[in-house]
Amino acid sequence: MAKVNDNYLKLPGSYLFSTIGKKVAAYSQAHPERKIIRLGIGDVTQPLAPAIITALHKAVDEMADAATFKGYAPDLGYEFLRSAIAENDYKGRGCDIRADEIFISDGAKCDSANIQEIFSTDNKIAVCDPVYPVYVDSNVMAGRTGTWDAAAGTWSDVIYMPCTQENDFAPELPDETPDLIYLCFPNNPTGSTITKDQLQIWVDYANQVGAVIIYDAAYEAYISEEDVPHSIYECEGARTCAIELRSFSKNAGFTGVRLGFTVVPKELKAGDTYLHPLWARRHGTKYNGAPYIVQRAGEAVYSPEGKAQLKKQVAYYMKNANAIYDGLSDMGYTVSGGVNAPYIWLKTPEGMTSWEFFDYLLEKANVVGTPGAGFGPSGEGYFRLTAFGNYENTMEALERIRMM
Ligand SMILES: *Cc1c(COP(=O)(O)O)cnc(C)c1O
């Protein structure tokens, strides 16, 4: 008889965004005349930049001709893209990462969920709290997290590193030693960052205790401050303790196009075993590569025109971020994030839980945000707004919040 993977049955409730979706759907059904502004889900709204569209068209035409048609992509991804990444994202920033250490994929969500597969189920994971839910849920599905404590909102075998106003939303080294450490900077959901010196402490720690850091740098393009690292490989010793995940979703609007990559340095080991061949094997067995046309589009991200156009696109979103940050501060909210990330993290007004504030905002301002509690227990009392809306809607949302 077939049996299910009963780790799936341990997953509490539904995914955060489906709960939000249901609440919003119910509200709009009850009030069809009201225009809802969504500053909740982290999806982009601006169209693909012209340089990317041109590259896509050209690649599509190549697929129409037997002489230039492409079938299966190479396992690690096309050389032209991996070289562009190595050159621009790493060499250009003084990081020693080579093209053959880069694995092209269809996005960082899948990679962040799949990467745990090459590690033993005995590993103990440490995550920031609040956290991007994928890191925890993928480990639940693998049976790595112990039992769920519904009252506390925590798993018995997960090390939570609270990130709150008290520690400036920067995790502290945990008391208990983890095997795998998930870090995401600039952070989703808090929009916070850590400096290169702060990240160096994590790299030194991981090397000292033999842990592997899984570093999610999906928001790297939003960094505006000098001392914030764009890659963990800017830190000394990261080649022996860190895997880095990147995405084209937030810097180039590929959320519907799908492209990302994972860096596994050749020196990186877990115990005595090198991880690069394991991830290569996993990739080769379970994945047949991102589409050729999409990899060509990714290459265009690194062209001079692509870079210039995307700089403007990121600036467009950051203008929203600044407006939300300043607007809410003016109204007396306690806000953080928004400087190196397209997320604004605010404290809910006195006495309101984050879901209560969600309902309040939906009803009074018809604005959708994301309750902090959905990202972990330390997210309670906080609320996330994203800068990914269009400017006019963002301004209107702010005005409505001001009038609540
Ligand atoms: C959006 C996001 C990603 C990117 O996901 P894709 O699958 O590449 O679209 C990865 N990590 C975090 C924390 C994100 O917010």
Coordinates of C-alpha atoms and ligand atoms in Angstrom, one line a residue:
M1 CA 0.0 0.0 0.0
A2 CA 1.3 3.4 -0.8
K3 CA 2.1 5.6 2.1
V4 CA 2.5 9.3 2.1
N5 CA 5.6 11.2 3.3
D6 CA 3.9 12.0 6.6
N7 CA 6.3 14.9 7.2
Y8 CA 3.9 16.8 5.0
L9 CA 1.2 16.2 7.4
K10 CA 3.1 18.0 10.1
L11 CA 3.1 21.2 8.2
P12 CA 0.8 23.6 10.2
G13 CA -2.0 25.5 8.5
S14 CA -1.7 26.7 5.0
Y15 CA 1.1 28.8 3.4
L16 CA 1.1 32.4 4.6
F17 CA 0.2 33.9 1.3
S18 CA -2.8 31.5 0.7
T19 CA -4.3 32.7 4.0
I20 CA -3.8 36.3 3.0
G21 CA -5.3 35.5 -0.5
K22 CA -8.4 34.0 1.1
K23 CA -8.9 36.9 3.4
V24 CA -8.5 39.4 0.6
A25 CA -10.8 37.4 -1.7
A26 CA -13.5 37.3 1.0
Y27 CA -13.2 41.0 1.6
S28 CA -13.4 42.0 -2.1
Q29 CA -16.4 39.7 -2.6
A30 CA -18.2 41.5 0.3
H31 CA -17.1 44.9 -1.0
P32 CA -16.7 44.6 -4.8
E33 CA -16.7 48.4 -5.3
R34 CA -13.6 49.0 -3.3
K35 CA -10.2 49.2 -5.0
I36 CA -7.7 47.1 -3.0
I37 CA -4.0 48.1 -3.1
R38 CA -1.6 45.1 -2.6
L39 CA 1.6 45.9 -0.8
G40 CA 1.8 42.4 0.4
I41 CA 3.2 39.7 -1.8
G42 CA 6.8 40.2 -2.9
D43 CA 6.1 40.2 -6.6
V44 CA 7.4 42.9 -9.0
T45 CA 5.1 45.0 -11.2
Q46 CA 7.4 46.7 -13.7
P47 CA 7.7 45.1 -17.2
L48 CA 11.0 43.5 -18.3
A49 CA 13.6 45.9 -19.4
P50 CA 14.0 46.5 -23.2
A51 CA 17.5 44.9 -23.3
I52 CA 16.0 41.7 -21.8
I53 CA 13.0 41.7 -24.2
T54 CA 15.4 42.1 -27.2
A55 CA 17.5 39.2 -26.0
L56 CA 14.4 37.0 -25.5
H57 CA 13.2 37.8 -29.1
K58 CA 16.5 37.0 -30.5
A59 CA 16.7 33.7 -28.7
V60 CA 13.2 32.8 -29.8
D61 CA 14.2 33.3 -33.4
E62 CA 17.3 31.1 -32.9
M63 CA 14.9 28.4 -31.7
A64 CA 13.0 28.7 -35.0
D65 CA 16.1 27.7 -37.1
A66 CA 17.6 24.2 -37.2
A67 CA 21.1 25.8 -37.5
T68 CA 20.7 27.7 -34.2
F69 CA 18.1 25.6 -32.4
K70 CA 19.0 24.5 -28.8
G71 CA 17.8 21.4 -27.0
Y72 CA 18.7 20.4 -23.5
A73 CA 21.0 22.9 -21.8
P74 CA 24.3 21.8 -20.2
D75 CA 23.9 20.5 -16.6
L76 CA 25.3 23.5 -14.9
G77 CA 23.8 26.0 -17.3
Y78 CA 25.2 27.7 -20.4
E79 CA 28.8 28.9 -20.2
F80 CA 27.9 32.4 -21.6
L81 CA 25.7 33.0 -18.6
R82 CA 27.9 31.4 -15.9
S83 CA 30.9 33.5 -17.2
A84 CA 28.8 36.7 -17.2
I85 CA 27.8 36.0 -13.6
A86 CA 31.4 35.1 -12.5
E87 CA 32.7 38.2 -14.1
N88 CA 30.1 40.7 -12.9
D89 CA 28.7 39.4 -9.7
Y90 CA 31.9 38.0 -8.3
K91 CA 35.2 39.0 -10.0
G92 CA 33.9 42.6 -10.2
R93 CA 33.4 42.6 -6.5
G94 CA 36.7 41.0 -5.6
C95 CA 35.2 37.6 -4.9
D96 CA 37.1 34.5 -6.0
I97 CA 34.3 32.5 -7.6
R98 CA 34.7 30.7 -10.9
A99 CA 32.1 29.9 -13.6
D100 CA 32.3 26.2 -12.9
E101 CA 31.2 26.8 -9.3
I102 CA 27.9 28.4 -10.5
F103 CA 24.8 26.2 -11.1
I104 CA 22.1 27.9 -13.2
S105 CA 18.5 27.1 -12.0
D106 CA 14.9 28.3 -12.4
G107 CA 15.0 30.4 -9.3
A108 CA 16.2 30.8 -5.7
K109 CA 13.0 29.5 -4.1
C110 CA 13.5 26.1 -5.6
D111 CA 17.2 26.1 -4.8
S112 CA 16.7 27.3 -1.2
A113 CA 14.1 24.5 -0.8
N114 CA 16.2 21.8 -2.5
I115 CA 19.7 22.5 -1.1
Q116 CA 18.9 20.7 2.2
E117 CA 18.6 17.4 0.2
I118 CA 22.4 17.0 0.0
F119 CA 22.7 17.1 3.8
S120 CA 21.9 14.4 6.3
T121 CA 18.5 14.5 8.0
D122 CA 20.4 14.6 11.3
N123 CA 21.6 18.1 10.7
K124 CA 20.2 20.8 12.9
I125 CA 19.2 24.0 11.1
A126 CA 19.4 27.5 12.5
V127 CA 17.1 30.2 11.0
C128 CA 16.5 33.9 11.6
D129 CA 13.1 34.6 13.2
P130 CA 11.2 36.0 11.4
V131 CA 12.2 34.0 8.3
Y132 CA 11.4 33.4 4.6
P133 CA 9.1 30.4 5.2
V134 CA 10.7 28.2 2.5
Y135 CA 13.8 27.4 4.5
V136 CA 11.8 25.9 7.4
D137 CA 9.0 24.2 5.5
S138 CA 11.4 22.4 3.1
N139 CA 13.2 21.0 6.2
V140 CA 9.9 20.0 7.7
M141 CA 9.1 18.0 4.5
A142 CA 12.5 16.3 4.9
G143 CA 11.8 15.3 8.5
R144 CA 14.5 17.5 10.0
T145 CA 12.6 19.7 12.3
G146 CA 11.1 17.6 15.1
T147 CA 7.7 18.4 16.5
W148 CA 5.5 21.4 16.1
D149 CA 4.6 23.5 19.1
A150 CA 1.5 25.3 18.0
A151 CA 1.4 27.6 21.0
A152 CA 4.9 28.8 20.5
G153 CA 4.9 28.6 16.7
T154 CA 8.2 26.8 16.7
W155 CA 9.7 23.4 15.8
S156 CA 11.5 21.4 18.5
D157 CA 14.6 20.7 16.5
V158 CA 15.1 24.1 14.9
I159 CA 17.3 26.8 16.3
Y160 CA 15.6 30.2 16.1
M161 CA 17.6 33.3 16.1
P162 CA 15.3 36.2 17.0
C163 CA 15.7 39.4 14.9
T164 CA 13.9 42.2 16.5
Q165 CA 14.2 45.9 17.2
E166 CA 16.3 45.0 20.3
N167 CA 19.1 43.6 18.2
D168 CA 18.6 45.9 15.2
F169 CA 17.2 42.9 13.3
A170 CA 20.6 41.2 13.2
P171 CA 20.8 37.6 14.4
E172 CA 23.2 36.7 17.2
L173 CA 25.4 33.6 17.2
P174 CA 23.2 30.8 18.7
D175 CA 24.0 29.1 22.1
E176 CA 23.4 25.7 20.6
T177 CA 25.6 24.8 17.7
P178 CA 23.8 24.4 14.3
D179 CA 25.0 22.3 11.3
L180 CA 23.2 24.4 8.7
I181 CA 22.7 28.2 9.0
Y182 CA 20.2 30.0 6.8
L183 CA 21.0 33.7 6.4
C184 CA 19.3 36.1 4.0
F185 CA 20.6 39.6 3.6
P186 CA 19.3 42.1 2.6
N187 CA 16.5 40.4 4.6
N188 CA 13.1 39.3 3.6
P189 CA 10.9 40.1 5.5
T190 CA 12.6 42.7 7.7
G191 CA 14.4 44.6 5.0
S192 CA 17.5 44.7 7.3
T193 CA 21.1 44.2 6.4
I194 CA 24.3 43.4 8.2
T195 CA 27.7 44.9 7.5
K196 CA 30.6 43.0 6.0
D197 CA 32.3 42.9 9.5
Q198 CA 29.1 41.4 11.0
L199 CA 28.9 38.8 8.2
Q200 CA 32.6 38.0 8.7
I201 CA 31.8 36.9 12.3
W202 CA 29.3 34.4 10.9
V203 CA 31.8 33.1 8.4
D204 CA 34.5 32.7 11.1
Y205 CA 31.9 31.0 13.3
A206 CA 30.8 28.5 10.7
N207 CA 34.4 27.6 9.8
Q208 CA 35.1 27.1 13.5
V209 CA 32.2 24.8 14.2
G210 CA 32.1 23.1 10.8
A211 CA 28.6 24.5 9.9
V212 CA 27.5 25.4 6.4
I213 CA 25.9 28.8 5.8
I214 CA 23.2 28.9 3.1
Y215 CA 23.3 32.6 2.1
D216 CA 20.3 33.9 0.2
A217 CA 21.3 37.1 -1.6
A218 CA 18.2 37.6 -3.7
Y219 CA 18.0 41.3 -2.8
E220 CA 21.6 42.1 -3.4
A221 CA 20.7 44.6 -6.2
Y222 CA 18.9 46.8 -3.6
I223 CA 22.0 47.5 -1.5
S224 CA 22.7 51.2 -1.3
E225 CA 25.1 51.5 1.6
E226 CA 28.9 51.0 1.2
D227 CA 29.6 48.6 4.1
V228 CA 26.9 46.1 3.2
P229 CA 28.3 43.0 1.4
H230 CA 26.7 42.0 -1.9
S231 CA 28.0 38.5 -1.6
I232 CA 29.1 36.3 1.3
Y233 CA 32.3 35.6 -0.7
E234 CA 33.4 39.1 0.1
C235 CA 34.3 37.7 3.5
E236 CA 37.5 35.9 4.1
G237 CA 37.1 32.1 4.5
A238 CA 33.6 31.9 2.9
R239 CA 34.7 29.5 0.3
T240 CA 35.0 26.8 2.9
C241 CA 31.7 27.4 4.7
A242 CA 29.1 29.0 2.4
I243 CA 26.7 28.3 -0.4
E244 CA 25.2 31.4 -2.0
L245 CA 21.8 31.6 -3.6
R246 CA 20.9 34.3 -6.2
S247 CA 17.8 35.1 -8.2
F248 CA 17.0 37.2 -11.2
S249 CA 13.5 37.8 -9.8
K250 CA 14.0 41.0 -7.8
N251 CA 16.9 42.7 -9.6
A252 CA 15.5 42.1 -13.1
G253 CA 11.8 41.2 -12.7
F254 CA 12.1 37.6 -13.7
T255 CA 9.5 36.3 -11.2
G256 CA 7.4 35.0 -14.1
V257 CA 10.4 34.3 -16.4
R258 CA 12.3 32.1 -13.8
L259 CA 16.0 32.2 -13.4
G260 CA 18.5 31.9 -10.5
F261 CA 21.7 30.3 -9.5
T262 CA 23.5 28.6 -6.7
V263 CA 27.2 28.9 -6.0
V264 CA 29.0 25.9 -4.4
P265 CA 32.7 26.6 -4.1
K266 CA 35.0 23.6 -4.9
E267 CA 36.6 23.7 -1.5
L268 CA 33.4 23.5 0.4
K269 CA 33.0 20.4 2.5
A270 CA 30.6 19.0 5.0
G271 CA 32.7 16.8 7.3
D272 CA 35.1 15.1 4.9
T273 CA 32.9 15.3 1.8
Y274 CA 33.0 17.9 -0.9
L275 CA 29.6 19.4 -1.7
H276 CA 30.1 20.6 -5.3
P277 CA 29.9 17.0 -6.8
L278 CA 26.9 16.3 -4.7
W279 CA 25.0 19.3 -5.9
A280 CA 26.2 18.6 -9.4
R281 CA 24.8 15.1 -9.1
R282 CA 21.5 16.3 -7.7
H283 CA 21.2 18.9 -10.5
G284 CA 22.1 16.4 -13.2
T285 CA 19.6 13.8 -12.0
K286 CA 16.6 15.9 -11.0
Y287 CA 16.8 18.9 -13.2
N288 CA 17.1 19.6 -16.9
G289 CA 18.1 23.2 -16.8
A290 CA 16.6 26.7 -17.3
P291 CA 15.4 27.4 -20.8
Y292 CA 17.9 28.6 -23.4
I293 CA 15.9 31.7 -24.1
V294 CA 15.7 32.6 -20.4
Q295 CA 19.5 32.1 -20.0
R296 CA 20.0 34.5 -22.9
A297 CA 17.7 36.9 -21.2
G298 CA 19.8 36.5 -18.0
E299 CA 22.9 37.3 -20.0
A300 CA 21.3 40.6 -21.1
V301 CA 21.1 41.6 -17.4
Y302 CA 24.9 42.0 -17.5
S303 CA 25.0 43.9 -20.8
P304 CA 25.8 47.7 -20.5
E305 CA 22.2 48.5 -21.6
G306 CA 20.7 45.9 -19.3
K307 CA 22.7 47.2 -16.4
A308 CA 21.6 50.8 -17.0
Q309 CA 18.0 49.9 -17.5
L310 CA 17.9 47.7 -14.4
K311 CA 19.5 50.3 -12.2
K312 CA 16.6 52.5 -13.1
Q313 CA 14.1 49.8 -12.3
V314 CA 15.6 49.2 -8.9
A315 CA 15.6 52.9 -8.3
Y316 CA 11.9 53.1 -9.2
Y317 CA 11.1 50.5 -6.4
M318 CA 13.5 52.2 -4.0
K319 CA 11.7 55.5 -4.5
N320 CA 8.6 53.7 -3.3
A321 CA 10.5 52.3 -0.4
N322 CA 11.7 55.7 0.6
A323 CA 8.2 57.2 0.3
I324 CA 6.7 54.4 2.5
Y325 CA 9.5 54.7 5.0
D326 CA 9.3 58.5 5.3
G327 CA 5.5 58.6 5.1
L328 CA 5.0 56.0 7.9
S329 CA 7.7 57.7 10.1
D330 CA 5.9 61.0 9.7
M331 CA 2.7 59.3 10.8
G332 CA 4.4 58.2 13.9
Y333 CA 5.0 54.5 13.1
T334 CA 8.2 52.8 14.1
V335 CA 9.8 51.7 10.8
S336 CA 12.9 49.9 9.6
G337 CA 14.2 48.4 6.4
G338 CA 13.6 50.2 3.1
V339 CA 17.2 51.4 2.7
N340 CA 19.0 48.4 1.2
A341 CA 15.8 46.4 0.5
P342 CA 12.4 46.8 -1.1
Y343 CA 10.7 45.9 2.3
I344 CA 9.5 48.2 5.0
W345 CA 9.0 46.5 8.4
L346 CA 6.9 48.4 10.8
K347 CA 5.8 48.0 14.4
T348 CA 2.1 47.5 14.7
P349 CA 0.3 50.2 16.7
E350 CA 0.1 49.6 20.4
G351 CA -1.8 46.5 21.4
M352 CA -2.5 45.1 18.0
T353 CA -1.3 41.7 16.8
S354 CA 0.1 41.6 13.3
W355 CA -3.0 39.8 12.0
E356 CA -5.3 42.3 13.8
F357 CA -3.3 45.1 12.0
F358 CA -3.7 43.2 8.7
D359 CA -7.5 43.1 9.1
Y360 CA -7.6 46.7 10.2
L361 CA -5.5 47.9 7.3
L362 CA -7.6 45.9 4.8
E363 CA -10.9 47.2 6.2
K364 CA -9.9 50.9 6.9
A365 CA -7.5 51.5 4.0
N366 CA -8.2 48.6 1.6
V367 CA -4.4 48.0 1.7
V368 CA -2.9 44.5 1.8
G369 CA 0.3 44.0 3.7
T370 CA 1.9 40.9 5.3
P371 CA 1.5 40.1 9.0
G372 CA 4.9 39.6 10.7
A373 CA 3.7 36.7 12.7
G374 CA 3.4 34.7 9.4
F375 CA 7.2 34.7 9.2
G376 CA 7.8 33.4 12.7
P377 CA 7.0 34.1 16.4
S378 CA 9.4 37.1 16.6
G379 CA 7.6 38.6 13.7
E380 CA 4.6 39.1 16.0
G381 CA 3.9 42.8 16.5
Y382 CA 5.5 43.7 13.1
F383 CA 4.1 44.1 9.6
R384 CA 5.7 44.1 6.2
L385 CA 4.9 46.4 3.3
T386 CA 6.7 46.0 0.0
A387 CA 7.9 48.7 -2.4
F388 CA 7.1 46.5 -5.5
G389 CA 3.8 48.3 -6.3
N390 CA 3.6 51.0 -8.9
Y391 CA 4.3 54.5 -7.6
E392 CA 0.8 55.9 -7.9
N393 CA -0.8 53.0 -6.0
T394 CA 1.9 53.2 -3.4
M395 CA 1.2 56.9 -2.9
E396 CA -2.5 56.3 -2.7
A397 CA -2.0 53.5 -0.2
L398 CA 0.0 55.8 2.0
E399 CA -2.6 58.5 1.8
R400 CA -5.3 56.0 2.8
I401 CA -3.2 54.9 5.8
R402 CA -2.7 58.5 6.8
M403 CA -6.5 58.9 6.8
M404 CA -7.3 55.7 8.8
Ligands
LIG1 C1 11.9 36.4 -3.8 C2 12.9 35.6 -3.0 C3 13.7 34.7 -3.6 C4 13.6 34.5 -5.1 O1 12.8 33.5 -5.5 P1 12.8 33.0 -7.0 O2 12.4 31.6 -7.0 O3 14.1 33.2 -7.6 O4 11.8 33.9 -7.7 C5 14.6 34.0 -2.8 N1 14.7 34.2 -1.5 C6 14.0 35.2 -0.9 C7 14.2 35.4 0.5 C8 13.0 35.9 -1.7 O5 12.3 36.8 -1.0

